[in-house]
Amino acid sequence: MERTELQLPETFDFETRLEARVGDINYGNHVGNDAMLTLLHEARLRFLATRGFSELDAGGCGLTLVEALVQYRAQAFRGDTLRIGVALAAMDRAGFVLLYRVTREADNAEIARARTVLIFFDYARRRVCRAPQAFRDAFAPSVPGPAAV
């Protein structure tokens, strides 16, 4: 079976810590798929906030998630403190790619790698919009260059 291999950067633009809670645990007694996406979402919100943005206002447009890929490397359990690194990997005229690395703080085990694609979206008009200049300017030093999103 062919699998996509996510290549991650050496360093991340942002890192945060989140604890795996009882509600994150599935019947397999580890962090579930849905919970991992929620943890990544929280990390993304914190990352955006460091530059003064939110998913409802990213410089004049909102954001909407259009793609998510999670690759698991190990299990995480209730009470584990997870370090989540976030890096802006690419931006184009209407969206951007974020890469994530999730590690367990106690033993530095890599739990997961992830990739999300977000587009700029005008919720009032219900349509995609161009990347706001304020957003581009805030992230310009960390973006490696244009890429198809």
mmCIF file of N, CA and C in Angstrom:
data_model
loop_
_atom_site.group_PDB
_atom_site.id
_atom_site.type_symbol
_atom_site.label_atom_id
_atom_site.label_comp_id
_atom_site.label_asym_id
_atom_site.label_seq_id
_atom_site.Cartn_x
_atom_site.Cartn_y
_atom_site.Cartn_z
ATOM 1 N N MET A 1 0.835 -1.168 0.000
ATOM 2 C CA MET A 1 0.000 0.000 0.000
ATOM 3 C C MET A 1 0.888 1.243 0.000
ATOM 4 N N GLU A 2 0.634 2.132 -0.931
ATOM 5 C CA GLU A 2 1.427 3.352 -1.039
ATOM 6 C C GLU A 2 0.988 4.367 0.012
ATOM 7 N N ARG A 3 1.980 4.967 0.677
ATOM 8 C CA ARG A 3 1.696 5.994 1.681
ATOM 9 C C ARG A 3 2.465 7.259 1.343
ATOM 10 N N THR A 4 1.850 8.373 1.628
ATOM 11 C CA THR A 4 2.501 9.660 1.472
ATOM 12 C C THR A 4 3.458 9.856 2.638
ATOM 13 N N GLU A 5 4.652 10.306 2.365
ATOM 14 C CA GLU A 5 5.622 10.576 3.428
ATOM 15 C C GLU A 5 5.767 12.081 3.577
ATOM 16 N N LEU A 6 5.313 12.599 4.693
ATOM 17 C CA LEU A 6 5.438 14.025 4.948
ATOM 18 C C LEU A 6 6.872 14.375 5.314
ATOM 19 N N GLN A 7 7.438 15.307 4.605
ATOM 20 C CA GLN A 7 8.762 15.822 4.925
ATOM 21 C C GLN A 7 8.562 17.074 5.769
ATOM 22 N N LEU A 8 9.164 17.083 6.937
ATOM 23 C CA LEU A 8 9.010 18.211 7.849
ATOM 24 C C LEU A 8 10.269 19.053 7.876
ATOM 25 N N PRO A 9 10.126 20.333 8.210
ATOM 26 C CA PRO A 9 11.301 21.191 8.311
ATOM 27 C C PRO A 9 12.129 20.838 9.541
ATOM 28 N N GLU A 10 13.361 21.263 9.549
ATOM 29 C CA GLU A 10 14.242 21.050 10.709
ATOM 30 C C GLU A 10 13.742 21.829 11.924
ATOM 31 N N THR A 11 13.267 23.053 11.672
ATOM 32 C CA THR A 11 12.771 23.892 12.755
ATOM 33 C C THR A 11 11.347 24.328 12.447
ATOM 34 N N PHE A 12 10.625 24.680 13.497
ATOM 35 C CA PHE A 12 9.236 25.115 13.361
ATOM 36 C C PHE A 12 9.114 26.565 13.801
ATOM 37 N N ASP A 13 8.201 27.292 13.164
ATOM 38 C CA ASP A 13 7.978 28.702 13.465
ATOM 39 C C ASP A 13 7.396 28.897 14.855
ATOM 40 N N PHE A 14 6.730 27.874 15.371
ATOM 41 C CA PHE A 14 5.968 27.999 16.607
ATOM 42 C C PHE A 14 5.877 26.635 17.277
ATOM 43 N N GLU A 15 5.848 26.634 18.599
ATOM 44 C CA GLU A 15 5.643 25.394 19.345
ATOM 45 C C GLU A 15 4.762 25.686 20.547
ATOM 46 N N THR A 16 3.846 24.769 20.837
ATOM 47 C CA THR A 16 2.979 24.885 22.003
ATOM 48 C C THR A 16 2.856 23.526 22.666
ATOM 49 N N ARG A 17 2.375 23.527 23.889
ATOM 50 C CA ARG A 17 2.179 22.285 24.638
ATOM 51 C C ARG A 17 0.706 22.130 24.970
ATOM 52 N N LEU A 18 0.195 20.925 24.771
ATOM 53 C CA LEU A 18 -1.187 20.592 25.110
ATOM 54 C C LEU A 18 -1.199 19.241 25.810
ATOM 55 N N GLU A 19 -2.080 19.098 26.768
ATOM 56 C CA GLU A 19 -2.192 17.828 27.477
ATOM 57 C C GLU A 19 -3.323 17.003 26.871
ATOM 58 N N ALA A 20 -3.064 15.719 26.671
ATOM 59 C CA ALA A 20 -4.110 14.804 26.195
ATOM 60 C C ALA A 20 -5.088 14.582 27.347
ATOM 61 N N ARG A 21 -6.347 14.932 27.100
ATOM 62 C CA ARG A 21 -7.379 14.857 28.132
ATOM 63 C C ARG A 21 -8.203 13.586 27.988
ATOM 64 N N VAL A 22 -8.981 13.301 28.989
ATOM 65 C CA VAL A 22 -9.800 12.086 28.975
ATOM 66 C C VAL A 22 -10.730 12.062 27.758
ATOM 67 N N GLY A 23 -11.257 13.222 27.362
ATOM 68 C CA GLY A 23 -12.138 13.289 26.197
ATOM 69 C C GLY A 23 -11.431 13.049 24.881
ATOM 70 N N ASP A 24 -10.100 13.066 24.896
ATOM 71 C CA ASP A 24 -9.315 12.826 23.675
ATOM 72 C C ASP A 24 -9.061 11.341 23.434
ATOM 73 N N ILE A 25 -9.387 10.520 24.422
ATOM 74 C CA ILE A 25 -9.064 9.093 24.377
ATOM 75 C C ILE A 25 -10.211 8.307 23.747
ATOM 76 N N ASN A 26 -9.873 7.393 22.854
ATOM 77 C CA ASN A 26 -10.892 6.573 22.198
ATOM 78 C C ASN A 26 -10.959 5.182 22.838
ATOM 79 N N TYR A 27 -11.723 4.294 22.242
ATOM 80 C CA TYR A 27 -11.897 2.948 22.794
ATOM 81 C C TYR A 27 -10.617 2.123 22.747
ATOM 82 N N GLY A 28 -9.631 2.548 21.990
ATOM 83 C CA GLY A 28 -8.326 1.881 21.965
ATOM 84 C C GLY A 28 -7.417 2.362 23.088
ATOM 85 N N ASN A 29 -7.931 3.260 23.919
ATOM 86 C CA ASN A 29 -7.229 3.800 25.083
ATOM 87 C C ASN A 29 -6.050 4.710 24.698
ATOM 88 N N HIS A 30 -6.131 5.322 23.513
ATOM 89 C CA HIS A 30 -5.126 6.300 23.098
ATOM 90 C C HIS A 30 -5.832 7.489 22.442
ATOM 91 N N VAL A 31 -5.087 8.550 22.151
ATOM 92 C CA VAL A 31 -5.679 9.728 21.507
ATOM 93 C C VAL A 31 -6.270 9.310 20.163
ATOM 94 N N GLY A 32 -7.529 9.644 19.959
ATOM 95 C CA GLY A 32 -8.240 9.279 18.734
ATOM 96 C C GLY A 32 -7.964 10.234 17.585
ATOM 97 N N ASN A 33 -8.361 9.801 16.386
ATOM 98 C CA ASN A 33 -8.154 10.600 15.179
ATOM 99 C C ASN A 33 -8.835 11.959 15.272
ATOM 100 N N ASP A 34 -10.088 11.959 15.715
ATOM 101 C CA ASP A 34 -10.825 13.212 15.828
ATOM 102 C C ASP A 34 -10.165 14.142 16.835
ATOM 103 N N ALA A 35 -9.691 13.586 17.939
ATOM 104 C CA ALA A 35 -9.037 14.396 18.960
ATOM 105 C C ALA A 35 -7.717 14.966 18.452
ATOM 106 N N MET A 36 -6.986 14.205 17.660
ATOM 107 C CA MET A 36 -5.724 14.721 17.126
ATOM 108 C C MET A 36 -5.994 15.938 16.243
ATOM 109 N N LEU A 37 -7.039 15.882 15.426
ATOM 110 C CA LEU A 37 -7.373 17.039 14.603
ATOM 111 C C LEU A 37 -7.748 18.239 15.468
ATOM 112 N N THR A 38 -8.420 17.991 16.583
ATOM 113 C CA THR A 38 -8.765 19.069 17.506
ATOM 114 C C THR A 38 -7.515 19.652 18.159
ATOM 115 N N LEU A 39 -6.579 18.819 18.542
ATOM 116 C CA LEU A 39 -5.316 19.295 19.119
ATOM 117 C C LEU A 39 -4.538 20.128 18.098
ATOM 118 N N LEU A 40 -4.504 19.670 16.861
ATOM 119 C CA LEU A 40 -3.832 20.431 15.800
ATOM 120 C C LEU A 40 -4.541 21.769 15.579
ATOM 121 N N HIS A 41 -5.864 21.752 15.652
ATOM 122 C CA HIS A 41 -6.645 22.972 15.492
ATOM 123 C C HIS A 41 -6.273 23.983 16.580
ATOM 124 N N GLU A 42 -6.199 23.534 17.816
ATOM 125 C CA GLU A 42 -5.821 24.423 18.918
ATOM 126 C C GLU A 42 -4.413 24.983 18.709
ATOM 127 N N ALA A 43 -3.500 24.141 18.280
ATOM 128 C CA ALA A 43 -2.137 24.611 18.006
ATOM 129 C C ALA A 43 -2.156 25.655 16.890
ATOM 130 N N ARG A 44 -2.954 25.423 15.858
ATOM 131 C CA ARG A 44 -3.059 26.371 14.746
ATOM 132 C C ARG A 44 -3.608 27.717 15.242
ATOM 133 N N LEU A 45 -4.638 27.689 16.077
ATOM 134 C CA LEU A 45 -5.197 28.929 16.617
ATOM 135 C C LEU A 45 -4.153 29.707 17.405
ATOM 136 N N ARG A 46 -3.382 28.996 18.220
ATOM 137 C CA ARG A 46 -2.329 29.645 19.008
ATOM 138 C C ARG A 46 -1.244 30.227 18.107
ATOM 139 N N PHE A 47 -0.890 29.489 17.058
ATOM 140 C CA PHE A 47 0.102 29.952 16.084
ATOM 141 C C PHE A 47 -0.371 31.250 15.417
ATOM 142 N N LEU A 48 -1.594 31.266 14.928
ATOM 143 C CA LEU A 48 -2.136 32.456 14.280
ATOM 144 C C LEU A 48 -2.171 33.642 15.248
ATOM 145 N N ALA A 49 -2.530 33.376 16.496
ATOM 146 C CA ALA A 49 -2.637 34.435 17.497
ATOM 147 C C ALA A 49 -1.294 35.121 17.751
ATOM 148 N N THR A 50 -0.187 34.411 17.561
ATOM 149 C CA THR A 50 1.126 35.035 17.778
ATOM 150 C C THR A 50 1.377 36.167 16.795
ATOM 151 N N ARG A 51 0.667 36.169 15.684
ATOM 152 C CA ARG A 51 0.799 37.234 14.675
ATOM 153 C C ARG A 51 -0.428 38.148 14.653
ATOM 154 N N GLY A 52 -1.319 37.962 15.628
ATOM 155 C CA GLY A 52 -2.489 38.830 15.738
ATOM 156 C C GLY A 52 -3.669 38.419 14.888
ATOM 157 N N PHE A 53 -3.715 37.165 14.449
ATOM 158 C CA PHE A 53 -4.791 36.695 13.582
ATOM 159 C C PHE A 53 -5.636 35.625 14.268
ATOM 160 N N SER A 54 -6.801 35.379 13.692
ATOM 161 C CA SER A 54 -7.666 34.277 14.110
ATOM 162 C C SER A 54 -8.217 33.634 12.839
ATOM 163 N N GLU A 55 -8.943 32.556 12.988
ATOM 164 C CA GLU A 55 -9.524 31.918 11.805
ATOM 165 C C GLU A 55 -10.703 32.714 11.248
ATOM 166 N N LEU A 56 -11.273 33.600 12.058
ATOM 167 C CA LEU A 56 -12.362 34.449 11.580
ATOM 168 C C LEU A 56 -11.859 35.761 11.003
ATOM 169 N N ASP A 57 -10.633 36.155 11.381
ATOM 170 C CA ASP A 57 -10.046 37.376 10.857
ATOM 171 C C ASP A 57 -8.543 37.188 10.670
ATOM 172 N N ALA A 58 -8.187 36.793 9.479
ATOM 173 C CA ALA A 58 -6.777 36.588 9.126
ATOM 174 C C ALA A 58 -6.326 37.747 8.242
ATOM 175 N N GLY A 59 -6.534 38.957 8.742
ATOM 176 C CA GLY A 59 -6.132 40.135 7.989
ATOM 177 C C GLY A 59 -7.222 40.667 7.090
ATOM 178 N N GLY A 60 -8.459 40.320 7.368
ATOM 179 C CA GLY A 60 -9.582 40.806 6.575
ATOM 180 C C GLY A 60 -10.432 39.703 5.977
ATOM 181 N N CYS A 61 -9.940 38.510 5.956
ATOM 182 C CA CYS A 61 -10.691 37.337 5.489
ATOM 183 C C CYS A 61 -10.673 36.291 6.596
ATOM 184 N N GLY A 62 -11.632 35.399 6.523
ATOM 185 C CA GLY A 62 -11.604 34.253 7.413
ATOM 186 C C GLY A 62 -10.757 33.154 6.794
ATOM 187 N N LEU A 63 -10.676 32.045 7.495
ATOM 188 C CA LEU A 63 -9.956 30.874 6.997
ATOM 189 C C LEU A 63 -10.872 29.673 7.065
ATOM 190 N N THR A 64 -10.696 28.754 6.129
ATOM 191 C CA THR A 64 -11.410 27.482 6.209
ATOM 192 C C THR A 64 -10.455 26.358 5.807
ATOM 193 N N LEU A 65 -10.560 25.266 6.518
ATOM 194 C CA LEU A 65 -9.719 24.094 6.270
ATOM 195 C C LEU A 65 -10.276 23.323 5.081
ATOM 196 N N VAL A 66 -9.418 23.023 4.109
ATOM 197 C CA VAL A 66 -9.871 22.275 2.940
ATOM 198 C C VAL A 66 -9.194 20.911 2.805
ATOM 199 N N GLU A 67 -8.142 20.684 3.594
ATOM 200 C CA GLU A 67 -7.443 19.397 3.516
ATOM 201 C C GLU A 67 -6.691 19.150 4.817
ATOM 202 N N ALA A 68 -6.708 17.896 5.253
ATOM 203 C CA ALA A 68 -5.932 17.503 6.431
ATOM 204 C C ALA A 68 -5.370 16.112 6.211
ATOM 205 N N LEU A 69 -4.108 15.935 6.559
ATOM 206 C CA LEU A 69 -3.436 14.645 6.486
ATOM 207 C C LEU A 69 -2.700 14.452 7.803
ATOM 208 N N VAL A 70 -2.954 13.335 8.454
ATOM 209 C CA VAL A 70 -2.269 13.012 9.704
ATOM 210 C C VAL A 70 -1.614 11.652 9.541
ATOM 211 N N GLN A 71 -0.334 11.579 9.884
ATOM 212 C CA GLN A 71 0.404 10.318 9.879
ATOM 213 C C GLN A 71 0.825 10.020 11.307
ATOM 214 N N TYR A 72 0.435 8.854 11.797
ATOM 215 C CA TYR A 72 0.740 8.491 13.174
ATOM 216 C C TYR A 72 2.032 7.689 13.242
ATOM 217 N N ARG A 73 2.835 7.990 14.252
ATOM 218 C CA ARG A 73 4.103 7.306 14.476
ATOM 219 C C ARG A 73 4.085 6.497 15.771
ATOM 220 N N ALA A 74 3.293 6.959 16.752
ATOM 221 C CA ALA A 74 3.201 6.295 18.058
ATOM 222 C C ALA A 74 1.881 6.702 18.699
ATOM 223 N N GLN A 75 1.527 6.023 19.754
ATOM 224 C CA GLN A 75 0.307 6.348 20.473
ATOM 225 C C GLN A 75 0.578 7.404 21.533
ATOM 226 N N ALA A 76 -0.441 8.200 21.817
ATOM 227 C CA ALA A 76 -0.407 9.152 22.932
ATOM 228 C C ALA A 76 -1.558 8.783 23.857
ATOM 229 N N PHE A 77 -1.356 9.022 25.153
ATOM 230 C CA PHE A 77 -2.309 8.582 26.163
ATOM 231 C C PHE A 77 -2.748 9.745 27.046
ATOM 232 N N ARG A 78 -3.847 9.521 27.793
ATOM 233 C CA ARG A 78 -4.357 10.542 28.695
ATOM 234 C C ARG A 78 -3.244 10.993 29.646
ATOM 235 N N GLY A 79 -3.120 12.294 29.776
ATOM 236 C CA GLY A 79 -2.109 12.862 30.661
ATOM 237 C C GLY A 79 -0.795 13.187 29.981
ATOM 238 N N ASP A 80 -0.553 12.647 28.794
ATOM 239 C CA ASP A 80 0.678 12.982 28.070
ATOM 240 C C ASP A 80 0.681 14.465 27.714
ATOM 241 N N THR A 81 1.797 15.111 27.955
ATOM 242 C CA THR A 81 1.982 16.472 27.468
ATOM 243 C C THR A 81 2.561 16.363 26.068
ATOM 244 N N LEU A 82 1.866 16.964 25.118
ATOM 245 C CA LEU A 82 2.269 16.901 23.714
ATOM 246 C C LEU A 82 2.822 18.250 23.274
ATOM 247 N N ARG A 83 3.991 18.222 22.670
ATOM 248 C CA ARG A 83 4.564 19.417 22.053
ATOM 249 C C ARG A 83 4.147 19.399 20.592
ATOM 250 N N ILE A 84 3.554 20.480 20.152
ATOM 251 C CA ILE A 84 3.104 20.561 18.760
ATOM 252 C C ILE A 84 3.815 21.726 18.095
ATOM 253 N N GLY A 85 4.647 21.383 17.111
ATOM 254 C CA GLY A 85 5.336 22.394 16.313
ATOM 255 C C GLY A 85 4.505 22.708 15.089
ATOM 256 N N VAL A 86 4.459 23.976 14.711
ATOM 257 C CA VAL A 86 3.692 24.421 13.545
ATOM 258 C C VAL A 86 4.611 25.256 12.659
ATOM 259 N N ALA A 87 4.592 24.966 11.355
ATOM 260 C CA ALA A 87 5.399 25.732 10.396
ATOM 261 C C ALA A 87 4.566 26.052 9.173
ATOM 262 N N LEU A 88 4.671 27.278 8.720
ATOM 263 C CA LEU A 88 4.046 27.679 7.468
ATOM 264 C C LEU A 88 4.955 27.199 6.349
ATOM 265 N N ALA A 89 4.454 26.289 5.520
ATOM 266 C CA ALA A 89 5.296 25.652 4.506
ATOM 267 C C ALA A 89 5.199 26.314 3.140
ATOM 268 N N ALA A 90 4.038 26.876 2.806
ATOM 269 C CA ALA A 90 3.856 27.488 1.494
ATOM 270 C C ALA A 90 2.617 28.372 1.529
ATOM 271 N N MET A 91 2.621 29.382 0.663
ATOM 272 C CA MET A 91 1.457 30.256 0.541
ATOM 273 C C MET A 91 1.282 30.604 -0.933
ATOM 274 N N ASP A 92 0.034 30.677 -1.356
ATOM 275 C CA ASP A 92 -0.231 31.156 -2.708
ATOM 276 C C ASP A 92 -1.276 32.255 -2.628
ATOM 277 N N ARG A 93 -1.883 32.577 -3.739
ATOM 278 C CA ARG A 93 -2.774 33.736 -3.768
ATOM 279 C C ARG A 93 -4.029 33.577 -2.923
ATOM 280 N N ALA A 94 -4.417 32.351 -2.599
ATOM 281 C CA ALA A 94 -5.676 32.157 -1.885
ATOM 282 C C ALA A 94 -5.577 31.236 -0.678
ATOM 283 N N GLY A 95 -4.394 30.741 -0.353
ATOM 284 C CA GLY A 95 -4.313 29.821 0.781
ATOM 285 C C GLY A 95 -2.884 29.522 1.180
ATOM 286 N N PHE A 96 -2.767 28.594 2.123
ATOM 287 C CA PHE A 96 -1.443 28.234 2.619
ATOM 288 C C PHE A 96 -1.449 26.831 3.212
ATOM 289 N N VAL A 97 -0.248 26.311 3.373
ATOM 290 C CA VAL A 97 -0.033 24.974 3.920
ATOM 291 C C VAL A 97 0.678 25.109 5.261
ATOM 292 N N LEU A 98 0.180 24.387 6.256
ATOM 293 C CA LEU A 98 0.853 24.293 7.551
ATOM 294 C C LEU A 98 1.312 22.861 7.762
ATOM 295 N N LEU A 99 2.497 22.705 8.317
ATOM 296 C CA LEU A 99 3.023 21.403 8.707
ATOM 297 C C LEU A 99 3.127 21.359 10.224
ATOM 298 N N TYR A 100 2.935 20.152 10.783
ATOM 299 C CA TYR A 100 2.931 19.974 12.232
ATOM 300 C C TYR A 100 3.773 18.759 12.611
ATOM 301 N N ARG A 101 4.409 18.860 13.754
ATOM 302 C CA ARG A 101 5.059 17.700 14.371
ATOM 303 C C ARG A 101 4.541 17.622 15.803
ATOM 304 N N VAL A 102 4.046 16.436 16.178
ATOM 305 C CA VAL A 102 3.535 16.214 17.535
ATOM 306 C C VAL A 102 4.476 15.231 18.220
ATOM 307 N N THR A 103 5.040 15.651 19.345
ATOM 308 C CA THR A 103 5.924 14.774 20.118
ATOM 309 C C THR A 103 5.460 14.726 21.567
ATOM 310 N N ARG A 104 5.745 13.611 22.206
ATOM 311 C CA ARG A 104 5.452 13.474 23.631
ATOM 312 C C ARG A 104 6.614 14.083 24.395
ATOM 313 N N GLU A 105 6.314 14.980 25.304
ATOM 314 C CA GLU A 105 7.367 15.687 26.024
ATOM 315 C C GLU A 105 8.210 14.753 26.897
ATOM 316 N N ALA A 106 7.587 13.767 27.532
ATOM 317 C CA ALA A 106 8.286 12.909 28.495
ATOM 318 C C ALA A 106 9.463 12.154 27.885
ATOM 319 N N ASP A 107 9.294 11.649 26.651
ATOM 320 C CA ASP A 107 10.356 10.835 26.051
ATOM 321 C C ASP A 107 10.757 11.293 24.641
ATOM 322 N N ASN A 108 10.187 12.429 24.210
ATOM 323 C CA ASN A 108 10.470 12.997 22.895
ATOM 324 C C ASN A 108 10.056 12.086 21.740
ATOM 325 N N ALA A 109 9.166 11.137 22.000
ATOM 326 C CA ALA A 109 8.684 10.245 20.940
ATOM 327 C C ALA A 109 7.819 11.034 19.961
ATOM 328 N N GLU A 110 8.058 10.819 18.676
ATOM 329 C CA GLU A 110 7.225 11.460 17.667
ATOM 330 C C GLU A 110 5.902 10.714 17.612
ATOM 331 N N ILE A 111 4.821 11.418 17.890
ATOM 332 C CA ILE A 111 3.480 10.843 17.902
ATOM 333 C C ILE A 111 2.841 10.931 16.525
ATOM 334 N N ALA A 112 2.958 12.111 15.882
ATOM 335 C CA ALA A 112 2.314 12.298 14.586
ATOM 336 C C ALA A 112 2.984 13.420 13.806
ATOM 337 N N ARG A 113 2.758 13.345 12.499
ATOM 338 C CA ARG A 113 3.094 14.417 11.571
ATOM 339 C C ARG A 113 1.792 14.776 10.876
ATOM 340 N N ALA A 114 1.644 16.042 10.519
ATOM 341 C CA ALA A 114 0.401 16.433 9.860
ATOM 342 C C ALA A 114 0.634 17.578 8.892
ATOM 343 N N ARG A 115 -0.318 17.694 7.993
ATOM 344 C CA ARG A 115 -0.320 18.759 6.994
ATOM 345 C C ARG A 115 -1.755 19.224 6.858
ATOM 346 N N THR A 116 -1.969 20.547 6.910
ATOM 347 C CA THR A 116 -3.299 21.085 6.631
ATOM 348 C C THR A 116 -3.175 22.153 5.559
ATOM 349 N N VAL A 117 -4.216 22.266 4.764
ATOM 350 C CA VAL A 117 -4.314 23.313 3.762
ATOM 351 C C VAL A 117 -5.513 24.172 4.141
ATOM 352 N N LEU A 118 -5.275 25.463 4.253
ATOM 353 C CA LEU A 118 -6.337 26.407 4.576
ATOM 354 C C LEU A 118 -6.447 27.418 3.447
ATOM 355 N N ILE A 119 -7.671 27.857 3.179
ATOM 356 C CA ILE A 119 -7.878 28.911 2.193
ATOM 357 C C ILE A 119 -8.497 30.118 2.884
ATOM 358 N N PHE A 120 -8.250 31.274 2.306
ATOM 359 C CA PHE A 120 -8.853 32.510 2.785
ATOM 360 C C PHE A 120 -10.280 32.539 2.264
ATOM 361 N N PHE A 121 -11.213 32.875 3.156
ATOM 362 C CA PHE A 121 -12.625 32.750 2.807
ATOM 363 C C PHE A 121 -13.417 33.918 3.365
ATOM 364 N N ASP A 122 -14.247 34.505 2.520
ATOM 365 C CA ASP A 122 -15.152 35.574 2.928
ATOM 366 C C ASP A 122 -16.476 34.919 3.304
ATOM 367 N N TYR A 123 -16.724 34.798 4.600
ATOM 368 C CA TYR A 123 -17.921 34.103 5.069
ATOM 369 C C TYR A 123 -19.197 34.879 4.760
ATOM 370 N N ALA A 124 -19.145 36.212 4.687
ATOM 371 C CA ALA A 124 -20.330 37.005 4.368
ATOM 372 C C ALA A 124 -20.765 36.776 2.926
ATOM 373 N N ARG A 125 -19.789 36.664 2.033
ATOM 374 C CA ARG A 125 -20.096 36.468 0.604
ATOM 375 C C ARG A 125 -20.049 35.003 0.182
ATOM 376 N N ARG A 126 -19.573 34.157 1.093
ATOM 377 C CA ARG A 126 -19.489 32.711 0.833
ATOM 378 C C ARG A 126 -18.604 32.397 -0.368
ATOM 379 N N ARG A 127 -17.406 33.009 -0.381
ATOM 380 C CA ARG A 127 -16.488 32.748 -1.494
ATOM 381 C C ARG A 127 -15.036 32.874 -1.043
ATOM 382 N N VAL A 128 -14.175 32.245 -1.805
ATOM 383 C CA VAL A 128 -12.734 32.315 -1.572
ATOM 384 C C VAL A 128 -12.270 33.739 -1.852
ATOM 385 N N CYS A 129 -11.303 34.207 -1.062
ATOM 386 C CA CYS A 129 -10.739 35.538 -1.317
ATOM 387 C C CYS A 129 -9.218 35.447 -1.392
ATOM 388 N N ARG A 130 -8.626 36.501 -1.884
ATOM 389 C CA ARG A 130 -7.170 36.566 -2.007
ATOM 390 C C ARG A 130 -6.530 36.687 -0.631
ATOM 391 N N ALA A 131 -5.318 36.176 -0.526
ATOM 392 C CA ALA A 131 -4.570 36.278 0.728
ATOM 393 C C ALA A 131 -4.401 37.759 1.072
ATOM 394 N N PRO A 132 -4.868 38.179 2.246
ATOM 395 C CA PRO A 132 -4.716 39.579 2.638
ATOM 396 C C PRO A 132 -3.237 39.968 2.752
ATOM 397 N N GLN A 133 -2.936 41.182 2.330
ATOM 398 C CA GLN A 133 -1.556 41.649 2.375
ATOM 399 C C GLN A 133 -1.010 41.643 3.800
ATOM 400 N N ALA A 134 -1.849 41.970 4.769
ATOM 401 C CA ALA A 134 -1.395 41.976 6.168
ATOM 402 C C ALA A 134 -0.941 40.581 6.600
ATOM 403 N N PHE A 135 -1.632 39.557 6.138
ATOM 404 C CA PHE A 135 -1.256 38.182 6.468
ATOM 405 C C PHE A 135 0.060 37.836 5.772
ATOM 406 N N ARG A 136 0.150 38.162 4.490
ATOM 407 C CA ARG A 136 1.388 37.901 3.738
ATOM 408 C C ARG A 136 2.584 38.583 4.396
ATOM 409 N N ASP A 137 2.401 39.833 4.772
ATOM 410 C CA ASP A 137 3.494 40.589 5.396
ATOM 411 C C ASP A 137 3.910 39.979 6.734
ATOM 412 N N ALA A 138 2.934 39.519 7.517
ATOM 413 C CA ALA A 138 3.226 38.961 8.843
ATOM 414 C C ALA A 138 4.014 37.662 8.766
ATOM 415 N N PHE A 139 3.823 36.905 7.680
ATOM 416 C CA PHE A 139 4.475 35.613 7.560
ATOM 417 C C PHE A 139 5.560 35.569 6.499
ATOM 418 N N ALA A 140 5.796 36.666 5.819
ATOM 419 C CA ALA A 140 6.764 36.693 4.715
ATOM 420 C C ALA A 140 8.116 36.097 5.057
ATOM 421 N N PRO A 141 8.720 36.393 6.215
ATOM 422 C CA PRO A 141 10.048 35.844 6.478
ATOM 423 C C PRO A 141 10.078 34.313 6.609
ATOM 424 N N SER A 142 8.946 33.697 6.942
ATOM 425 C CA SER A 142 8.970 32.258 7.184
ATOM 426 C C SER A 142 8.449 31.436 6.014
ATOM 427 N N VAL A 143 7.965 32.082 4.970
ATOM 428 C CA VAL A 143 7.417 31.342 3.835
ATOM 429 C C VAL A 143 8.516 31.076 2.817
ATOM 430 N N PRO A 144 8.743 29.795 2.468
ATOM 431 C CA PRO A 144 9.816 29.464 1.531
ATOM 432 C C PRO A 144 9.559 29.892 0.091
ATOM 433 N N GLY A 145 8.340 30.203 -0.269
ATOM 434 C CA GLY A 145 8.065 30.624 -1.641
ATOM 435 C C GLY A 145 6.703 30.142 -2.065
ATOM 436 N N PRO A 146 6.215 30.641 -3.221
ATOM 437 C CA PRO A 146 4.892 30.258 -3.695
ATOM 438 C C PRO A 146 4.829 28.769 -4.012
ATOM 439 N N ALA A 147 3.668 28.215 -3.753
ATOM 440 C CA ALA A 147 3.421 26.811 -4.077
ATOM 441 C C ALA A 147 1.950 26.645 -4.328
ATOM 442 N N ALA A 148 1.610 25.678 -5.108
ATOM 443 C CA ALA A 148 0.197 25.389 -5.340
ATOM 444 C C ALA A 148 -0.410 24.834 -4.071
ATOM 445 N N VAL A 149 -1.502 25.414 -3.679
ATOM 446 C CA VAL A 149 -2.200 24.974 -2.468
ATOM 447 C C VAL A 149 -3.442 24.222 -2.864
#
